[in-house]
CSV table of C-alpha atoms and ligand atoms in Angstrom, one decimal:
chain,number,residue,atom,x,y,z
A,285,UNK,CA,21.4,-224.8,22.9
A,286,UNK,CA,23.7,-224.7,19.8
A,287,UNK,CA,26.0,-221.7,20.0
A,288,UNK,CA,28.4,-221.6,17.0
A,289,UNK,CA,30.6,-218.8,18.2
A,290,UNK,CA,31.1,-220.5,21.5
A,291,UNK,CA,32.1,-223.8,19.8
A,292,UNK,CA,34.8,-222.0,17.8
A,293,UNK,CA,38.4,-221.9,19.0
A,294,UNK,CA,38.9,-218.5,20.5
A,295,UNK,CA,41.8,-217.7,18.4
A,296,UNK,CA,39.8,-218.4,15.2
A,297,UNK,CA,36.8,-216.5,16.4
A,298,UNK,CA,39.0,-213.3,16.7
A,299,UNK,CA,41.3,-214.1,13.7
A,300,UNK,CA,41.6,-211.5,10.9
A,301,UNK,CA,41.9,-213.8,7.8
A,302,UNK,CA,44.6,-213.1,5.2
A,303,UNK,CA,43.3,-210.8,2.6
A,304,UNK,CA,44.5,-211.8,-0.8
A,305,UNK,CA,44.6,-209.6,-3.9
A,306,UNK,CA,41.6,-211.4,-5.3
A,307,UNK,CA,39.6,-210.6,-2.2
A,308,UNK,CA,40.0,-206.9,-2.5
A,309,UNK,CA,39.1,-206.6,-6.2
A,310,UNK,CA,36.2,-209.0,-7.3
A,311,UNK,CA,35.7,-207.9,-10.8
A,312,UNK,CA,36.6,-210.0,-13.7
A,313,UNK,CA,37.7,-207.4,-16.3
A,314,UNK,CA,40.5,-205.2,-15.8
A,315,UNK,CA,44.3,-204.7,-15.8
A,316,UNK,CA,45.6,-206.9,-13.0
A,317,UNK,CA,48.7,-205.4,-11.4
A,318,UNK,CA,47.8,-206.4,-7.9
A,319,UNK,CA,49.0,-209.9,-7.3
A,320,UNK,CA,52.7,-210.0,-8.6
A,321,UNK,CA,51.6,-212.4,-11.3
A,322,UNK,CA,53.5,-212.9,-14.5
A,323,UNK,CA,51.3,-211.2,-17.1
A,324,UNK,CA,52.2,-213.7,-19.9
A,325,UNK,CA,50.8,-217.2,-20.6
A,326,UNK,CA,48.4,-219.8,-19.4
A,327,UNK,CA,47.7,-220.6,-15.7
A,328,UNK,CA,49.7,-217.4,-14.9
A,329,UNK,CA,46.9,-216.0,-12.6
A,330,UNK,CA,45.9,-217.2,-9.1
A,331,UNK,CA,42.8,-219.2,-8.9
A,332,UNK,CA,39.4,-217.8,-7.6
A,333,UNK,CA,39.8,-218.2,-3.8
A,334,UNK,CA,36.1,-218.9,-3.4
A,335,UNK,CA,35.6,-221.0,-6.6
A,336,UNK,CA,32.4,-219.1,-7.6
A,337,UNK,CA,31.8,-220.6,-10.9
A,338,UNK,CA,32.2,-224.1,-9.6
A,339,UNK,CA,30.1,-223.5,-6.6
A,340,UNK,CA,27.3,-222.2,-9.0
A,341,UNK,CA,27.5,-225.5,-10.9
A,342,UNK,CA,27.3,-227.6,-7.8
A,343,UNK,CA,24.4,-225.4,-6.6
A,344,UNK,CA,22.6,-226.2,-9.7
A,345,UNK,CA,23.3,-229.9,-9.6
A,346,UNK,CA,22.3,-230.3,-5.9
A,347,UNK,CA,19.6,-227.7,-5.6
A,348,UNK,CA,21.3,-225.9,-2.6
A,349,UNK,CA,22.4,-222.3,-2.5
A,350,UNK,CA,26.1,-221.6,-3.3
A,351,UNK,CA,26.5,-219.8,0.1
A,352,UNK,CA,26.0,-223.1,1.7
A,353,UNK,CA,28.9,-224.7,-0.1
A,354,UNK,CA,32.6,-225.0,0.9
A,355,UNK,CA,35.2,-226.6,-1.3
A,356,UNK,CA,38.3,-228.2,0.1
A,357,UNK,CA,41.5,-229.7,-1.3
A,358,UNK,CA,39.8,-233.1,-1.0
A,359,UNK,CA,37.5,-234.0,1.9
A,360,UNK,CA,40.6,-234.6,3.9
A,361,UNK,CA,41.4,-230.9,4.1
A,362,UNK,CA,37.8,-230.2,5.2
A,363,UNK,CA,38.2,-232.8,8.1
A,364,UNK,CA,41.4,-231.0,9.2
A,365,UNK,CA,39.9,-227.6,8.9
A,366,UNK,CA,37.0,-228.6,11.0
A,367,UNK,CA,39.3,-229.8,13.8
A,368,UNK,CA,41.1,-226.5,13.6
A,369,UNK,CA,37.9,-224.5,13.7
A,370,UNK,CA,36.2,-226.3,16.5
A,371,UNK,CA,38.7,-228.3,18.6
A,372,UNK,CA,41.4,-226.8,20.9
A,373,UNK,CA,44.5,-228.9,20.8
A,374,UNK,CA,45.0,-230.9,24.0
A,375,UNK,CA,41.7,-229.8,25.5
A,376,UNK,CA,38.7,-230.6,23.3
A,377,UNK,CA,37.7,-234.0,22.0
A,378,UNK,CA,35.8,-235.5,19.1
A,379,UNK,CA,33.8,-238.6,18.7
A,380,UNK,CA,33.4,-241.1,16.0
A,381,UNK,CA,32.4,-244.8,15.4
A,382,UNK,CA,34.5,-247.8,14.9
A,383,UNK,CA,35.4,-249.3,12.4
A,384,UNK,CA,35.4,-246.3,10.2
A,385,UNK,CA,37.6,-244.2,8.0
A,386,UNK,CA,41.2,-244.0,9.3
A,387,UNK,CA,41.7,-240.2,8.4
A,388,UNK,CA,39.5,-239.1,11.2
A,389,UNK,CA,41.8,-240.4,13.8
A,390,UNK,CA,44.9,-239.3,12.0
A,391,UNK,CA,43.6,-235.8,11.5
A,392,UNK,CA,42.6,-235.6,15.2
A,393,UNK,CA,46.0,-236.8,16.2
A,394,UNK,CA,47.8,-234.3,14.1
A,395,UNK,CA,45.8,-231.6,15.9
A,396,UNK,CA,46.3,-233.1,19.2
A,397,UNK,CA,42.7,-233.9,19.8
A,398,UNK,CA,41.5,-236.9,21.7
A,399,UNK,CA,39.1,-239.0,19.7
A,400,UNK,CA,36.4,-241.3,21.3
A,401,UNK,CA,35.5,-244.3,19.3
A,402,UNK,CA,32.1,-245.9,19.9
A,403,UNK,CA,31.9,-249.5,18.4
A,404,UNK,CA,29.3,-250.1,15.8
A,405,UNK,CA,27.1,-253.1,16.5
A,406,UNK,CA,27.5,-256.6,14.9
A,407,UNK,CA,25.6,-255.3,11.8
A,408,UNK,CA,27.7,-252.2,11.7
A,409,UNK,CA,24.9,-250.0,12.9
A,410,UNK,CA,25.2,-247.1,15.4
A,411,UNK,CA,24.0,-248.0,18.9
A,412,UNK,CA,22.3,-244.8,20.0
A,413,UNK,CA,22.2,-246.0,23.6
A,414,UNK,CA,25.9,-246.3,23.8
A,415,UNK,CA,26.3,-242.9,22.2
A,416,UNK,CA,23.8,-241.0,24.2
A,417,UNK,CA,25.9,-240.4,27.4
A,418,UNK,CA,28.7,-238.7,25.4
A,419,UNK,CA,26.3,-236.2,23.8
A,420,UNK,CA,26.3,-234.2,27.1
A,421,UNK,CA,30.1,-234.1,27.4
A,422,UNK,CA,31.0,-230.4,26.7
A,423,UNK,CA,34.5,-231.3,25.8
A,424,UNK,CA,33.3,-233.2,22.7
A,425,UNK,CA,32.9,-230.5,20.0
A,426,UNK,CA,32.7,-232.6,16.8
A,427,UNK,CA,31.1,-235.8,16.1
A,428,UNK,CA,32.0,-237.5,12.7
A,429,UNK,CA,29.8,-240.2,11.2
A,430,UNK,CA,30.6,-241.9,7.9
A,431,UNK,CA,27.5,-242.9,5.9
A,432,UNK,CA,27.8,-245.1,3.8
A,433,UNK,CA,30.6,-246.3,6.1
A,434,UNK,CA,34.1,-247.1,5.0
A,435,UNK,CA,35.2,-249.9,5.4
A,436,UNK,CA,31.9,-251.7,6.2
A,437,UNK,CA,30.0,-250.4,3.1
A,438,UNK,CA,26.6,-249.8,4.8
A,439,UNK,CA,24.7,-246.9,6.1
A,440,UNK,CA,24.9,-247.1,9.8
A,441,UNK,CA,21.4,-245.9,10.5
A,442,UNK,CA,19.6,-242.7,9.4
A,443,UNK,CA,17.3,-242.4,12.4
A,444,UNK,CA,20.2,-242.8,14.9
A,445,UNK,CA,22.2,-240.2,12.9
A,446,UNK,CA,19.3,-237.7,13.0
A,447,UNK,CA,18.8,-238.2,16.7
A,448,UNK,CA,22.5,-237.5,17.3
A,449,UNK,CA,22.4,-234.3,15.2
A,450,UNK,CA,19.2,-233.0,17.0
A,451,UNK,CA,20.3,-234.0,20.5
A,452,UNK,CA,24.1,-232.9,20.3
A,453,UNK,CA,24.8,-229.3,20.7
A,454,UNK,CA,28.2,-229.4,19.0
A,455,UNK,CA,29.0,-230.0,15.4
A,456,UNK,CA,28.0,-233.2,13.5
A,457,UNK,CA,29.9,-234.1,10.3
A,458,UNK,CA,28.2,-236.7,8.1
A,459,UNK,CA,30.8,-237.9,5.6
A,460,UNK,CA,28.9,-239.0,2.5
A,461,UNK,CA,31.8,-239.8,0.3
A,462,UNK,CA,30.0,-242.9,-1.2
A,463,UNK,CA,26.4,-241.5,-1.2
A,464,UNK,CA,26.1,-241.7,-5.0
A,465,UNK,CA,26.2,-245.5,-4.8
A,466,UNK,CA,23.5,-245.7,-2.3
A,467,UNK,CA,19.7,-245.7,-2.8
A,468,UNK,CA,19.4,-244.1,0.7
A,469,UNK,CA,19.1,-240.3,0.4
A,470,UNK,CA,21.7,-237.7,1.3
A,471,UNK,CA,21.2,-235.6,4.3
A,472,UNK,CA,22.0,-232.3,2.7
A,473,UNK,CA,18.5,-231.0,2.9
A,474,UNK,CA,18.6,-231.4,6.7
A,475,UNK,CA,21.1,-228.5,6.9
A,476,UNK,CA,17.8,-226.3,6.6
A,477,UNK,CA,16.7,-227.7,9.9
A,478,UNK,CA,20.0,-228.3,11.8
A,479,UNK,CA,22.5,-225.4,12.1
A,480,UNK,CA,25.1,-227.8,13.5
A,481,UNK,CA,25.2,-230.2,10.6
A,482,UNK,CA,28.0,-230.4,8.0
A,483,UNK,CA,27.5,-232.8,5.2
A,484,UNK,CA,30.7,-233.7,3.4
A,485,UNK,CA,30.8,-235.1,-0.2
A,486,UNK,CA,33.6,-235.5,-2.7
A,487,UNK,CA,34.5,-235.7,-6.4
A,488,UNK,CA,37.0,-238.4,-5.7
A,489,UNK,CA,34.7,-241.4,-5.9
A,490,UNK,CA,31.6,-241.5,-8.0
A,491,UNK,CA,32.7,-238.6,-10.2
A,492,UNK,CA,36.1,-240.2,-10.9
A,493,UNK,CA,38.2,-237.3,-10.0
A,494,UNK,CA,40.4,-238.4,-7.1
A,495,UNK,CA,43.4,-236.9,-8.8
A,496,UNK,CA,41.7,-233.4,-8.8
A,497,UNK,CA,41.4,-233.3,-4.9
A,498,UNK,CA,38.1,-231.6,-4.6
A,499,UNK,CA,35.8,-232.2,-1.5
A,500,UNK,CA,32.6,-230.5,-0.6
A,501,UNK,CA,31.0,-229.3,2.6
A,502,UNK,CA,27.4,-228.3,2.8
A,503,UNK,CA,26.5,-226.3,5.9
A,504,UNK,CA,24.7,-223.1,6.9
A,505,UNK,CA,26.5,-219.9,6.0
A,506,UNK,CA,27.8,-219.1,9.6
A,507,UNK,CA,29.7,-222.4,9.6
A,508,UNK,CA,30.9,-222.0,6.0
A,509,UNK,CA,32.3,-218.5,7.0
A,510,UNK,CA,34.6,-220.0,9.7
A,511,UNK,CA,35.9,-222.6,7.2
A,512,UNK,CA,36.6,-219.8,4.7
A,513,UNK,CA,38.3,-217.8,7.4
A,514,UNK,CA,41.0,-220.4,8.1
A,515,UNK,CA,41.5,-222.1,4.8
A,516,UNK,CA,44.6,-221.5,2.6
A,517,UNK,CA,43.5,-218.7,0.2
A,518,UNK,CA,44.1,-220.6,-2.9
A,519,UNK,CA,43.2,-224.1,-1.8
A,520,UNK,CA,41.7,-225.4,-5.1
A,521,UNK,CA,44.0,-224.9,-8.2
A,522,UNK,CA,42.6,-223.6,-11.4
A,523,UNK,CA,43.3,-226.9,-13.1
A,524,UNK,CA,41.4,-228.8,-10.6
A,525,UNK,CA,38.4,-226.4,-10.6
A,526,UNK,CA,38.3,-226.8,-14.4
A,527,UNK,CA,38.5,-230.6,-14.3
A,528,UNK,CA,35.4,-230.6,-12.1
A,529,UNK,CA,33.4,-228.1,-14.1
A,530,UNK,CA,34.1,-230.1,-17.2
A,531,UNK,CA,32.8,-233.3,-15.5
A,532,UNK,CA,29.6,-231.5,-14.4
A,533,UNK,CA,29.0,-230.3,-18.0
A,534,UNK,CA,28.6,-233.9,-19.2
A,535,UNK,CA,26.8,-235.6,-16.3
A,536,UNK,CA,25.9,-238.6,-18.5
A,537,UNK,CA,29.4,-240.0,-18.0
A,538,UNK,CA,28.9,-239.9,-14.1
A,539,UNK,CA,25.5,-241.4,-14.2
A,540,UNK,CA,26.4,-244.1,-16.6
A,541,UNK,CA,29.5,-245.1,-14.6
A,542,UNK,CA,27.6,-245.1,-11.3
A,543,UNK,CA,24.9,-247.3,-12.9
A,544,UNK,CA,27.6,-249.8,-14.2
A,545,UNK,CA,29.5,-249.9,-10.9
A,546,UNK,CA,26.2,-250.6,-9.0
A,547,UNK,CA,25.4,-253.5,-11.5
A,548,UNK,CA,28.9,-254.9,-11.2
A,549,UNK,CA,28.7,-254.6,-7.3
A,550,UNK,CA,25.5,-256.8,-7.5
A,551,UNK,CA,27.2,-259.3,-9.8
A,552,UNK,CA,30.4,-259.3,-7.7
A,553,UNK,CA,28.5,-260.0,-4.5
A,554,UNK,CA,26.6,-262.9,-6.1
A,555,UNK,CA,29.7,-264.4,-7.5
A,556,UNK,CA,31.8,-264.0,-4.3
A,557,UNK,CA,29.1,-265.9,-2.5
A,558,UNK,CA,29.9,-269.0,-4.6
A,559,UNK,CA,33.6,-269.1,-3.6
A,560,UNK,CA,34.5,-271.5,-0.8
A,561,UNK,CA,37.1,-269.3,1.0
A,562,UNK,CA,34.6,-266.5,1.2
A,563,UNK,CA,32.6,-266.8,4.5
A,564,UNK,CA,30.4,-263.7,4.5
A,565,UNK,CA,29.6,-260.8,2.2
A,566,UNK,CA,28.4,-257.7,3.8
A,567,UNK,CA,25.6,-255.7,2.0
A,568,UNK,CA,27.1,-252.6,0.3
A,569,UNK,CA,25.8,-249.0,-0.3
A,570,UNK,CA,29.2,-248.1,-1.7
A,571,UNK,CA,31.6,-248.9,-4.6
A,572,UNK,CA,33.3,-251.5,-2.4
A,573,UNK,CA,32.3,-254.8,-0.8
A,574,UNK,CA,33.6,-256.0,2.5
A,575,UNK,CA,34.0,-259.8,2.8
A,576,UNK,CA,35.0,-262.1,5.6
A,577,UNK,CA,37.3,-264.8,4.6
A,578,UNK,CA,39.0,-267.9,6.2
A,579,UNK,CA,42.4,-266.3,6.5
A,580,UNK,CA,42.6,-262.7,5.3
A,581,UNK,CA,46.4,-262.3,5.7
A,582,UNK,CA,47.3,-265.3,3.5
A,583,UNK,CA,44.6,-264.6,0.9
A,584,UNK,CA,45.7,-260.9,0.8
A,585,UNK,CA,49.3,-262.0,0.2
A,586,UNK,CA,48.2,-264.6,-2.4
A,587,UNK,CA,46.2,-261.9,-4.3
A,588,UNK,CA,49.1,-259.5,-4.2
A,589,UNK,CA,51.4,-262.2,-5.6
A,590,UNK,CA,48.9,-262.4,-8.5
A,591,UNK,CA,49.0,-258.6,-9.0
A,592,UNK,CA,45.4,-258.1,-7.6
A,593,UNK,CA,45.5,-255.5,-4.9
A,594,UNK,CA,42.7,-255.4,-2.4
A,595,UNK,CA,42.6,-253.8,1.1
A,596,UNK,CA,43.2,-256.1,4.1
A,597,UNK,CA,41.2,-254.7,6.8
A,598,UNK,CA,41.8,-257.5,9.4
A,599,UNK,CA,43.4,-255.1,11.7
A,600,UNK,CA,40.1,-253.4,12.1
A,601,UNK,CA,37.6,-256.4,11.5
A,602,UNK,CA,38.6,-259.9,12.1
A,603,UNK,CA,39.6,-261.7,8.7
A,604,UNK,CA,38.0,-259.0,6.5
A,605,UNK,CA,39.0,-257.8,3.1
A,606,UNK,CA,37.6,-254.7,1.3
A,607,UNK,CA,37.3,-255.0,-2.4
A,608,UNK,CA,36.8,-252.0,-4.7
A,609,UNK,CA,34.3,-252.8,-7.5
A,610,UNK,CA,36.4,-252.4,-10.6
A,611,UNK,CA,35.6,-253.0,-14.4
A,612,UNK,CA,33.9,-256.2,-15.4
A,613,UNK,CA,37.4,-257.5,-16.6
A,614,UNK,CA,39.0,-256.6,-13.4
A,615,UNK,CA,36.3,-258.1,-11.2
A,616,UNK,CA,36.5,-261.4,-13.2
A,617,UNK,CA,40.4,-261.5,-12.6
A,618,UNK,CA,39.7,-261.1,-8.9
A,619,UNK,CA,37.0,-263.7,-8.9
A,620,UNK,CA,39.1,-266.3,-10.8
A,621,UNK,CA,42.1,-265.5,-8.5
A,622,UNK,CA,39.9,-266.3,-5.4
A,623,UNK,CA,38.4,-269.4,-7.1
A,624,UNK,CA,41.9,-270.8,-7.7
A,625,UNK,CA,43.0,-270.1,-4.0
A,626,UNK,CA,44.0,-273.3,-2.1
A,627,UNK,CA,44.9,-273.3,1.5
B,168,PLP,C1,37.6,-241.8,-0.1
B,168,PLP,C2,37.0,-241.1,1.1
B,168,PLP,C3,36.9,-239.6,1.2
B,168,PLP,C4,37.4,-238.8,0.0
B,168,PLP,O1,38.5,-238.0,0.5
B,168,PLP,P1,39.0,-237.0,-0.6
B,168,PLP,O2,40.0,-236.3,0.3
B,168,PLP,O3,37.9,-236.1,-1.0
B,168,PLP,O4,39.6,-237.7,-1.7
B,168,PLP,C5,36.2,-239.2,2.3
B,168,PLP,N1,35.7,-239.9,3.2
B,168,PLP,C6,35.7,-241.2,3.2
B,168,PLP,C7,35.2,-242.1,4.2
B,168,PLP,C8,36.5,-241.9,2.1
B,168,PLP,O5,36.5,-243.2,2.0
């Protein structure tokens, strides 16, 4: 049985959160002499700690109620907060799949949490049979699944993911940072059915706001309250909240860019297939393409020498390079660079 309070670190369960001035008085109008702010100028006031206006806008966009939304200073902050809510340092464990996003491991290590990594199969899909035995381990409090997965680019299997969420009594985070580039649907609506599910998205990729550092978690209100309880009070700056609001007011920019990137992804894959040093192109549901090449280290260095920077992922997957889909001009430069590569 899923028991949220039992999963939470005991110190977090009993914690009285910091009450900031903006918590005590919620009105918008008034003479504000409560937060030791400078009364003059622009950006002189502390930001809304719960980002109400922004959450309303996201709620309208996604058709999910604002009380099921948490915003972090990037998804990276949300990952860290989840470790700090659910995993006791040196005692509890988390589980993820390999290869995947490096930040899960780093965040776990910072929090002194052991992370178990289950290998994905040769098509980078989740092997449920390999995972199953771990679902009973009571020390494992958190499972993190990246879908579409970074750096492989594919969705690792929605039926396996749903089976894990339904069979596991701890928390499951599904990181959907790249979901906008995929034709497979988001799992957000499954939060209605699963109290242990946290779906994470971000404004850093498809929305083009990596510099603004705004990540989103969708979950049921009891989970959201725990995240709110331990977050730094003013974790999203006013400027960053405004940047996202502005982007959401003109969604055509976002949809147009996503369409363009997906089109370029298809063209880039087709063109890469014609190049002799490229051995394999993996299918992508993301804004990047993983390729297998003859000698990743030499090719990576050769591209860097030509001012083309890609990500060498050979330490994770033998002779693999991850290429972000850029503009048409950028992609053409990469393609001609690879075409001119000589062993
Ligand atoms: C880029 C990326 C993110 C986004 O992180 P932010 O902190 O929101 O910028 C999250 N998860 C994965 C797997 C990513 O590749």
